[in-house]
Amino acid sequence: MNVPLLVSPMLERAERIFPDKEIVSRMGNGIVRHTYRELGRRTRRLSSALEGLGVEKGDRVGTLAWNHHRHLEAYFAVPSMGAVLHTINIRLSPEHLIYVINHAGDKILLVDEDLLPLVEAIRDRLTTVEAFIIMTDQNKWPDTSLTPVYSYEDLLEDGDPNYVFPKDLDENTPAGMCYTSATTGLPKGVVYTQRSIYLHSLCMGLADTLAISEADTCLSVVPMFHVNAWGLPFACTWFGTKQVLPGPRMTPRVIAELIQSERVTVTGGVPTIWIALLKELEEHPYDLSSLRGLLCGGSAVPKEVLRTFEEKYGVSVVHAYGMTETSPLVTVSRLKSCQQRLSPGEQLEIKSKQGIVIPGLEFRVVGASGDIAWDGKEMGELFLRGPWIADGYYNDDRSTEAFRDGWLHTGDVVTIDPEGFIKIMDRTKDLIKSGGEWISSVDLENALMAHEGVYEAAVVAVPHEKWQERPVACVVLKEAYKGKVSAEDLLEFLKPQVAKWWLPDEVIFLDQIPKTSVGKFLKRELRERVTESLGVQEPVE
Amino acid sequence: MNVPLLVSPMLERAERIFPDKEIVSRMGNGIVRHTYRELGRRTRRLSSALEGLGVEKGDRVGTLAWNHHRHLEAYFAVPSMGAVLHTINIRLSPEHLIYVINHAGDKILLVDEDLLPLVEAIRDRLTTVEAFIIMTDQNKWPDTSLTPVYSYEDLLEDGDPNYVFPKDLDENTPAGMCYTSATTGLPKGVVYTQRSIYLHSLCMGLADTLAISEADTCLSVVPMFHVNAWGLPFACTWFGTKQVLPGPRMTPRVIAELIQSERVTVTGGVPTIWIALLKELEEHPYDLSSLRGLLCGGSAVPKEVLRTFEEKYGVSVVHAYGMTETSPLVTVSRLKSCQQRLSPGEQLEIKSKQGIVIPGLEFRVVGASGDIAWDGKEMGELFLRGPWIADGYYNDDRSTEAFRDGWLHTGDVVTIDPEGFIKIMDRTKDLIKSGGEWISSVDLENALMAHEGVYEAAVVAVPHEKWQERPVACVVLKEAYKGKVSAEDLLEFLKPQVAKWWLPDEVIFLDQIPKTSVGKFLKRELRERVTESLGVQEPVE
């Protein structure tokens, strides 16, 4: 049958088959609970209210919101009526907020009450927004300068709980948007379609990927303004999974308490969250026995974190990889059956890789001379192709950098081992190309950071007449070690760990490494500074 | 990205990521083993050879074969090159074989050596077949009157192991065909597309459906000529699952031995197979400890069979439902998390239903006055809609009977309980419509067959002046009970089990119930005979 792959039937399945399963939201004023039956009716009311405000098929509706049931309602109400849900990263700078809202052309903004100041400050420069909807409780109407402004709950009260979602949408209709927060330049918009969300959600339920199931209770720690919270809200709804949404300004304690009280079985977030959770666990006891898996993505998890969760708390950490452009799921690191017999140490080594590419995606790993060997050593850039990979940035000339010849060039440099496990080694732009070979700055940094005296280390490429580029290490020592560890000490420390030609030409001690607002190393700036201080000439390009 | 949903990337994933996993085939002369690496190369050789024989995109290639690696190669070689795999039911009558081959327009037939007589007998009446390929070992060339004829292994030897599958196919391209073996009339052809096979296969990997995984070893007992062996060969290949294919003329002993020796974790087949397996298990001991699930579909499993497998052998039986027109997976009976606390008896009751509709399909259950209540009692016909449901029969005027208003009218009468579990009650044409209410012939038959003296029972509707239709039971008694059990005895036996108005108006004792070649009751014939013998007038239509 020519039946389009749409978002609305996911919600409809939950309404019909799992009407009593819960969505638990931690709000500013405590825990609130809704069933899928209620979620369905509230979502239909929201679609009907948005229609009443003039939202038509293809219109963009922006959200500035934490993880909670109202945000989940918007996740379904907007795409299900054929409009486009633009989830806005609340951590963007005011300039970037203005840019993404105007660039997306958002017609309506749904804003959490405590995020109103972000929007009020930039209101005058928003050129397309026609109305604001404040996501607050009905009996608590905020004082705001925004206009025209509506109360979410008031609108719902007047909305139609039996609103019927259109079923004649083209599956390639845009359904969602998210902007990447680039380290340089303006954010770039990625569009998700009804079809891409459908297929990506289906893949999250596979036994060999995340195995999201009705029997799960899923805590989405990853923000709903970030790549659709990895797609968890869609998949969980479709499969009838109980959802726990941790609301505004959660802390490690909040996460631990929710896992314990709601008997969470699966949760997802970035490594920094789990490192902070570990600290909380060491200070207070919690019952985490319900957890079957802790999904970890966004950046590589330190091996020690994996080990501690498994050995000390009996929690299995599942490493995954993806990016805004990929919906995001690309790889999941689950042991193959043949690896179940390996020693715990060998298994840890595998789990610390990003994993194998999930069904439905095609990939290539391209090095200096074509597709690389699957030996876990040779490095190449990961190229991806598939039905939930974007085909360009939204109205953006920069699309041609990343999308070429039918492949997304991820900019991630990886190795791939004989079993097909991918390991992220570096970003292409941070890689050091020395004498026709590649050196991973990330690998060198990890090796340096294993030294007891090193607090932080960043390795950058500096131009070299003979070798083209050579690595230079920038190191911040811990207070107690300052003046006691020398460059020679660190190079000696590195020697048994890396190939000789990988050894940095210089080790420079700094007081701090320059970073972006989200804590990533600003390598370009560092490279410029180092090149200048060493008196090396940048080659003329 | 505009990437079509195709069959070939499933095989390519297995070749690249699971090259050493095995496909185990039981052939006439023993067990043979191939890896996915070998399967990939052999499949590419087959595509190239078929191309050499003139097979073009859209051409139909028929198979008359058991479950083995060569059949699996055809499963991928034919769709991957853009042609259509027509799996032919080897149990069809010669007339029906001729009909389906000519009606599909098969250009090439791939035939197992031991099935050659079937084809030789009808060769002269096949109007479209241009060549025959005999699936036999190279060193054993059969004597056959078929012409032109090729040896499968010879063709492969000359084929290109690096044949590149086209990636520019439209995903709505037909990829497979299977004819339903109707109880009356000519078989009806169902076409599967690249897209429908892709989506259906993905759904078989969901944690909440069949959870097919790399870690599984799957024994496909269901024939590969029957609805793509329920899609198991596609899903298993995609997910890198070890496959066990039981070859020609398997017996319950062969099945038990393969489960034991290959450490099978999941297997699928019809109830009669599992009933026969139970008998084998009672006679000989086998180690079935590797089995995590025994998929059962095609018709309802007797509750006693479910119970015996679970209690006596620790094997979980998973009930599923589907039909040729639905690829086939529609429902899977897995307990919801809220049902895990029920008593074993209550759980058994749920598992004996056909289950809940899997993600991706929409359904309605329509009774005499619209959509029925979800009370587990009211009966209605199941309507289905979804991307792996056919939208008609291939070149067949009978399509309009089953495909109306965008829904497949399954002809199956079901109840649905408050948790959404569907139970098949009857075929619409066998249902008894009495005084505006519906009586399930299947339910009455099951109730009768629970009597110790009853060997078989079939219940049919006979016309009735006042009530429109009334049930009449046709009963075959066991030898020892003949003459000792009366109609009154049986009605008394039924009374506590069914509503009073369900009680048959008559009980007729027969020596046997007329059946089709595959053992289904020929109810239409029975109904005519009974109506005549009772002297009732069929109303003029």
mmCIF file of N, CA, C and O in Angstrom, chain A residues 264-299:
data_model
loop_
_atom_site.group_PDB
_atom_site.id
_atom_site.type_symbol
_atom_site.label_atom_id
_atom_site.label_comp_id
_atom_site.label_asym_id
_atom_site.label_seq_id
_atom_site.Cartn_x
_atom_site.Cartn_y
_atom_site.Cartn_z
ATOM 1 N N VAL A 264 13.741 3.639 36.606
ATOM 2 C CA VAL A 264 14.179 3.860 35.226
ATOM 3 C C VAL A 264 15.023 2.678 34.752
ATOM 4 O O VAL A 264 15.865 2.173 35.499
ATOM 5 N N THR A 265 14.763 2.222 33.526
ATOM 6 C CA THR A 265 15.542 1.096 32.983
ATOM 7 C C THR A 265 16.587 1.557 31.978
ATOM 8 O O THR A 265 17.589 0.894 31.765
ATOM 9 N N VAL A 266 16.315 2.699 31.325
ATOM 10 C CA VAL A 266 17.252 3.154 30.303
ATOM 11 C C VAL A 266 17.264 4.680 30.301
ATOM 12 O O VAL A 266 16.234 5.334 30.514
ATOM 13 N N THR A 267 18.449 5.238 30.129
ATOM 14 C CA THR A 267 18.580 6.688 30.123
ATOM 15 C C THR A 267 19.688 7.064 29.153
ATOM 16 O O THR A 267 20.527 6.221 28.810
ATOM 17 N N GLY A 268 19.651 8.309 28.677
ATOM 18 C CA GLY A 268 20.651 8.720 27.693
ATOM 19 C C GLY A 268 21.140 10.125 27.958
ATOM 20 O O GLY A 268 20.351 11.006 28.321
ATOM 21 N N GLY A 269 22.453 10.340 27.780
ATOM 22 C CA GLY A 269 23.026 11.666 27.969
ATOM 23 C C GLY A 269 24.498 11.685 27.577
ATOM 24 O O GLY A 269 25.060 10.655 27.171
ATOM 25 N N VAL A 270 25.119 12.842 27.728
ATOM 26 C CA VAL A 270 26.531 13.011 27.345
ATOM 27 C C VAL A 270 27.433 12.593 28.525
ATOM 28 O O VAL A 270 26.991 12.566 29.665
ATOM 29 N N PRO A 271 28.706 12.284 28.224
ATOM 30 C CA PRO A 271 29.604 11.774 29.270
ATOM 31 C C PRO A 271 29.704 12.696 30.492
ATOM 32 O O PRO A 271 29.733 12.192 31.628
ATOM 33 N N THR A 272 29.733 14.018 30.296
ATOM 34 C CA THR A 272 29.883 14.909 31.454
ATOM 35 C C THR A 272 28.783 14.673 32.490
ATOM 36 O O THR A 272 29.029 14.730 33.686
ATOM 37 N N ILE A 273 27.580 14.385 32.018
ATOM 38 C CA ILE A 273 26.464 14.094 32.932
ATOM 39 C C ILE A 273 26.757 12.839 33.747
ATOM 40 O O ILE A 273 26.560 12.790 34.955
ATOM 41 N N TRP A 274 27.257 11.827 33.063
ATOM 42 C CA TRP A 274 27.470 10.543 33.767
ATOM 43 C C TRP A 274 28.660 10.622 34.709
ATOM 44 O O TRP A 274 28.684 9.965 35.749
ATOM 45 N N ILE A 275 29.632 11.442 34.350
ATOM 46 C CA ILE A 275 30.772 11.643 35.252
ATOM 47 C C ILE A 275 30.282 12.354 36.518
ATOM 48 O O ILE A 275 30.643 11.980 37.634
ATOM 49 N N ALA A 276 29.399 13.328 36.331
ATOM 50 C CA ALA A 276 28.841 14.033 37.488
ATOM 51 C C ALA A 276 27.957 13.089 38.315
ATOM 52 O O ALA A 276 27.946 13.144 39.545
ATOM 53 N N LEU A 277 27.236 12.192 37.617
ATOM 54 C CA LEU A 277 26.392 11.233 38.336
ATOM 55 C C LEU A 277 27.251 10.293 39.188
ATOM 56 O O LEU A 277 26.895 9.978 40.324
ATOM 57 N N LEU A 278 28.373 9.858 38.623
ATOM 58 C CA LEU A 278 29.282 8.981 39.379
ATOM 59 C C LEU A 278 29.687 9.631 40.697
ATOM 60 O O LEU A 278 29.721 8.990 41.741
ATOM 61 N N LYS A 279 30.011 10.912 40.623
ATOM 62 C CA LYS A 279 30.433 11.660 41.814
ATOM 63 C C LYS A 279 29.292 11.637 42.855
ATOM 64 O O LYS A 279 29.523 11.386 44.032
ATOM 65 N N GLU A 280 28.071 11.872 42.375
ATOM 66 C CA GLU A 280 26.912 11.859 43.273
ATOM 67 C C GLU A 280 26.749 10.472 43.911
ATOM 68 O O GLU A 280 26.467 10.353 45.104
ATOM 69 N N LEU A 281 26.949 9.429 43.097
ATOM 70 C CA LEU A 281 26.774 8.063 43.600
ATOM 71 C C LEU A 281 27.809 7.741 44.667
ATOM 72 O O LEU A 281 27.553 6.974 45.595
ATOM 73 N N GLU A 282 29.000 8.328 44.529
ATOM 74 C CA GLU A 282 30.050 8.039 45.502
ATOM 75 C C GLU A 282 29.747 8.726 46.829
ATOM 76 O O GLU A 282 30.216 8.301 47.876
ATOM 77 N N GLU A 283 28.930 9.792 46.766
ATOM 78 C CA GLU A 283 28.619 10.542 47.984
ATOM 79 C C GLU A 283 27.352 10.053 48.678
ATOM 80 O O GLU A 283 27.227 10.147 49.889
ATOM 81 N N HIS A 284 26.384 9.578 47.873
ATOM 82 C CA HIS A 284 25.124 9.118 48.467
ATOM 83 C C HIS A 284 24.719 7.797 47.844
ATOM 84 O O HIS A 284 24.918 7.593 46.650
ATOM 85 N N PRO A 285 24.091 6.935 48.640
ATOM 86 C CA PRO A 285 23.648 5.665 48.071
ATOM 87 C C PRO A 285 22.295 5.808 47.362
ATOM 88 O O PRO A 285 21.416 6.517 47.839
ATOM 89 N N TYR A 286 22.187 5.180 46.201
ATOM 90 C CA TYR A 286 20.907 5.132 45.476
ATOM 91 C C TYR A 286 20.695 3.707 44.997
ATOM 92 O O TYR A 286 21.667 2.975 44.771
ATOM 93 N N ASP A 287 19.438 3.369 44.793
ATOM 94 C CA ASP A 287 19.123 2.058 44.228
ATOM 95 C C ASP A 287 18.991 2.205 42.711
ATOM 96 O O ASP A 287 18.004 2.744 42.223
ATOM 97 N N LEU A 288 20.010 1.757 41.990
ATOM 98 C CA LEU A 288 19.973 1.849 40.522
ATOM 99 C C LEU A 288 19.704 0.486 39.887
ATOM 100 O O LEU A 288 19.960 0.287 38.701
ATOM 101 N N SER A 289 19.177 -0.437 40.674
ATOM 102 C CA SER A 289 19.058 -1.813 40.181
ATOM 103 C C SER A 289 18.114 -1.962 39.002
ATOM 104 O O SER A 289 18.161 -2.950 38.281
ATOM 105 N N SER A 290 17.254 -0.955 38.787
ATOM 106 C CA SER A 290 16.323 -1.066 37.652
ATOM 107 C C SER A 290 17.008 -0.787 36.312
ATOM 108 O O SER A 290 16.514 -1.196 35.266
ATOM 109 N N LEU A 291 18.149 -0.100 36.320
ATOM 110 C CA LEU A 291 18.811 0.345 35.082
ATOM 111 C C LEU A 291 19.377 -0.820 34.274
ATOM 112 O O LEU A 291 20.212 -1.562 34.768
ATOM 113 N N ARG A 292 18.963 -0.941 33.012
ATOM 114 C CA ARG A 292 19.567 -1.956 32.154
ATOM 115 C C ARG A 292 20.611 -1.341 31.233
ATOM 116 O O ARG A 292 21.472 -2.028 30.691
ATOM 117 N N GLY A 293 20.526 -0.038 31.014
ATOM 118 C CA GLY A 293 21.478 0.575 30.098
ATOM 119 C C GLY A 293 21.518 2.074 30.241
ATOM 120 O O GLY A 293 20.503 2.731 30.456
ATOM 121 N N LEU A 294 22.730 2.571 30.143
ATOM 122 C CA LEU A 294 22.965 4.005 30.234
ATOM 123 C C LEU A 294 23.591 4.393 28.891
ATOM 124 O O LEU A 294 24.736 4.040 28.608
ATOM 125 N N LEU A 295 22.802 5.047 28.063
ATOM 126 C CA LEU A 295 23.288 5.400 26.722
ATOM 127 C C LEU A 295 24.162 6.629 26.817
ATOM 128 O O LEU A 295 23.808 7.616 27.467
ATOM 129 N N CYS A 296 25.271 6.569 26.111
ATOM 130 C CA CYS A 296 26.244 7.634 26.226
ATOM 131 C C CYS A 296 26.674 8.056 24.835
ATOM 132 O O CYS A 296 27.106 7.232 24.031
ATOM 133 N N GLY A 297 26.516 9.331 24.519
ATOM 134 C CA GLY A 297 26.911 9.825 23.214
ATOM 135 C C GLY A 297 27.307 11.275 23.300
ATOM 136 O O GLY A 297 27.313 11.854 24.389
ATOM 137 N N GLY A 298 27.615 11.876 22.154
ATOM 138 C CA GLY A 298 27.996 13.285 22.152
ATOM 139 C C GLY A 298 29.501 13.454 22.111
ATOM 140 O O GLY A 298 30.021 14.244 21.358
ATOM 141 N N SER A 299 30.200 12.700 22.943
ATOM 142 C CA SER A 299 31.655 12.609 22.835
ATOM 143 C C SER A 299 32.083 11.303 23.494
ATOM 144 O O SER A 299 31.258 10.602 24.084
#
